[in-house]
């Protein structure tokens, strides 16, 4: 069954998912975009739908090394509209099916840049490795491992150009 899924289409879907989830995070934390004039009921529905994108055994290794899972993600719901200035951009996305898994799992990497952050450096960058599982022809986030970008790499990033703020 899983082999019927086209590997190129699956990789393209995963790349779009990476972009879309970061748009969600930006809009959720800033209370903008789709959440600008949302009712409490619709906000709760949107967050519940967001959580279904993740596998029940989801594992997230934060840039500092702390390992968290679904309870951490559920806690993000409380951070709605917490930071109006927060923005995320993802770049250099690479995703491919994991060999030998019959298109049932994908692995990828991407760079994530944040500006306006409150719980880390205002402008920061992360290198991320992700694993997706495919269930019923749908992607589920299974694992994310982030590391801080080295200072010398961040110094090369023009955050005002990246986020169109100058």
mmCIF file of C-alpha atoms in Angstrom, residues 98-155:
data_model
loop_
_atom_site.group_PDB
_atom_site.id
_atom_site.type_symbol
_atom_site.label_atom_id
_atom_site.label_comp_id
_atom_site.label_asym_id
_atom_site.label_seq_id
_atom_site.Cartn_x
_atom_site.Cartn_y
_atom_site.Cartn_z
ATOM 1 C CA UNK A 98 14.088 6.816 3.908
ATOM 2 C CA UNK A 99 15.539 3.952 1.842
ATOM 3 C CA UNK A 100 14.089 0.546 2.616
ATOM 4 C CA UNK A 101 10.931 1.962 4.214
ATOM 5 C CA UNK A 102 8.697 1.573 1.159
ATOM 6 C CA UNK A 103 7.804 5.301 1.243
ATOM 7 C CA UNK A 104 6.381 4.918 4.760
ATOM 8 C CA UNK A 105 8.946 7.288 6.323
ATOM 9 C CA UNK A 106 10.801 10.400 5.221
ATOM 10 C CA UNK A 107 13.761 12.257 6.632
ATOM 11 C CA UNK A 108 14.747 15.805 5.984
ATOM 12 C CA UNK A 109 16.623 18.887 7.028
ATOM 13 C CA UNK A 110 15.905 22.588 6.933
ATOM 14 C CA UNK A 111 17.088 25.868 8.364
ATOM 15 C CA UNK A 112 14.724 27.880 10.531
ATOM 16 C CA UNK A 113 15.191 31.585 11.156
ATOM 17 C CA UNK A 114 13.264 33.513 13.786
ATOM 18 C CA UNK A 115 12.941 37.208 14.454
ATOM 19 C CA UNK A 116 11.137 38.914 17.310
ATOM 20 C CA UNK A 117 11.646 35.896 19.557
ATOM 21 C CA UNK A 118 11.134 36.377 23.307
ATOM 22 C CA UNK A 119 12.289 33.016 24.701
ATOM 23 C CA UNK A 120 15.617 33.015 22.832
ATOM 24 C CA UNK A 121 17.826 35.505 21.009
ATOM 25 C CA UNK A 122 15.646 38.052 19.191
ATOM 26 C CA UNK A 123 17.137 36.938 15.863
ATOM 27 C CA UNK A 124 18.156 33.298 15.861
ATOM 28 C CA UNK A 125 18.632 30.323 13.595
ATOM 29 C CA UNK A 126 18.310 26.593 13.950
ATOM 30 C CA UNK A 127 19.282 23.622 11.845
ATOM 31 C CA UNK A 128 16.599 20.998 12.004
ATOM 32 C CA UNK A 129 16.353 17.319 11.180
ATOM 33 C CA UNK A 130 12.867 15.899 10.846
ATOM 34 C CA UNK A 131 11.352 12.447 10.448
ATOM 35 C CA UNK A 132 7.852 12.002 9.049
ATOM 36 C CA UNK A 133 5.840 8.801 9.094
ATOM 37 C CA UNK A 134 3.204 8.114 6.456
ATOM 38 C CA UNK A 135 -0.088 6.707 7.683
ATOM 39 C CA UNK A 136 -3.103 6.315 5.418
ATOM 40 C CA UNK A 137 -1.277 8.405 2.793
ATOM 41 C CA UNK A 138 -0.928 11.316 5.252
ATOM 42 C CA UNK A 139 2.229 12.675 6.838
ATOM 43 C CA UNK A 140 2.709 12.718 10.584
ATOM 44 C CA UNK A 141 5.535 14.547 12.324
ATOM 45 C CA UNK A 142 7.374 11.840 14.247
ATOM 46 C CA UNK A 143 10.617 13.460 15.348
ATOM 47 C CA UNK A 144 12.298 16.869 15.235
ATOM 48 C CA UNK A 145 15.834 17.553 16.388
ATOM 49 C CA UNK A 146 16.998 21.174 16.389
ATOM 50 C CA UNK A 147 20.420 22.659 17.001
ATOM 51 C CA UNK A 148 21.384 26.313 17.269
ATOM 52 C CA UNK A 149 23.195 27.676 14.256
ATOM 53 C CA UNK A 150 26.769 28.686 14.962
ATOM 54 C CA UNK A 151 27.334 32.404 15.499
ATOM 55 C CA UNK A 152 29.568 32.648 12.429
ATOM 56 C CA UNK A 153 26.751 31.311 10.227
ATOM 57 C CA UNK A 154 24.153 33.656 11.745
ATOM 58 C CA UNK A 155 26.415 36.640 11.143
#
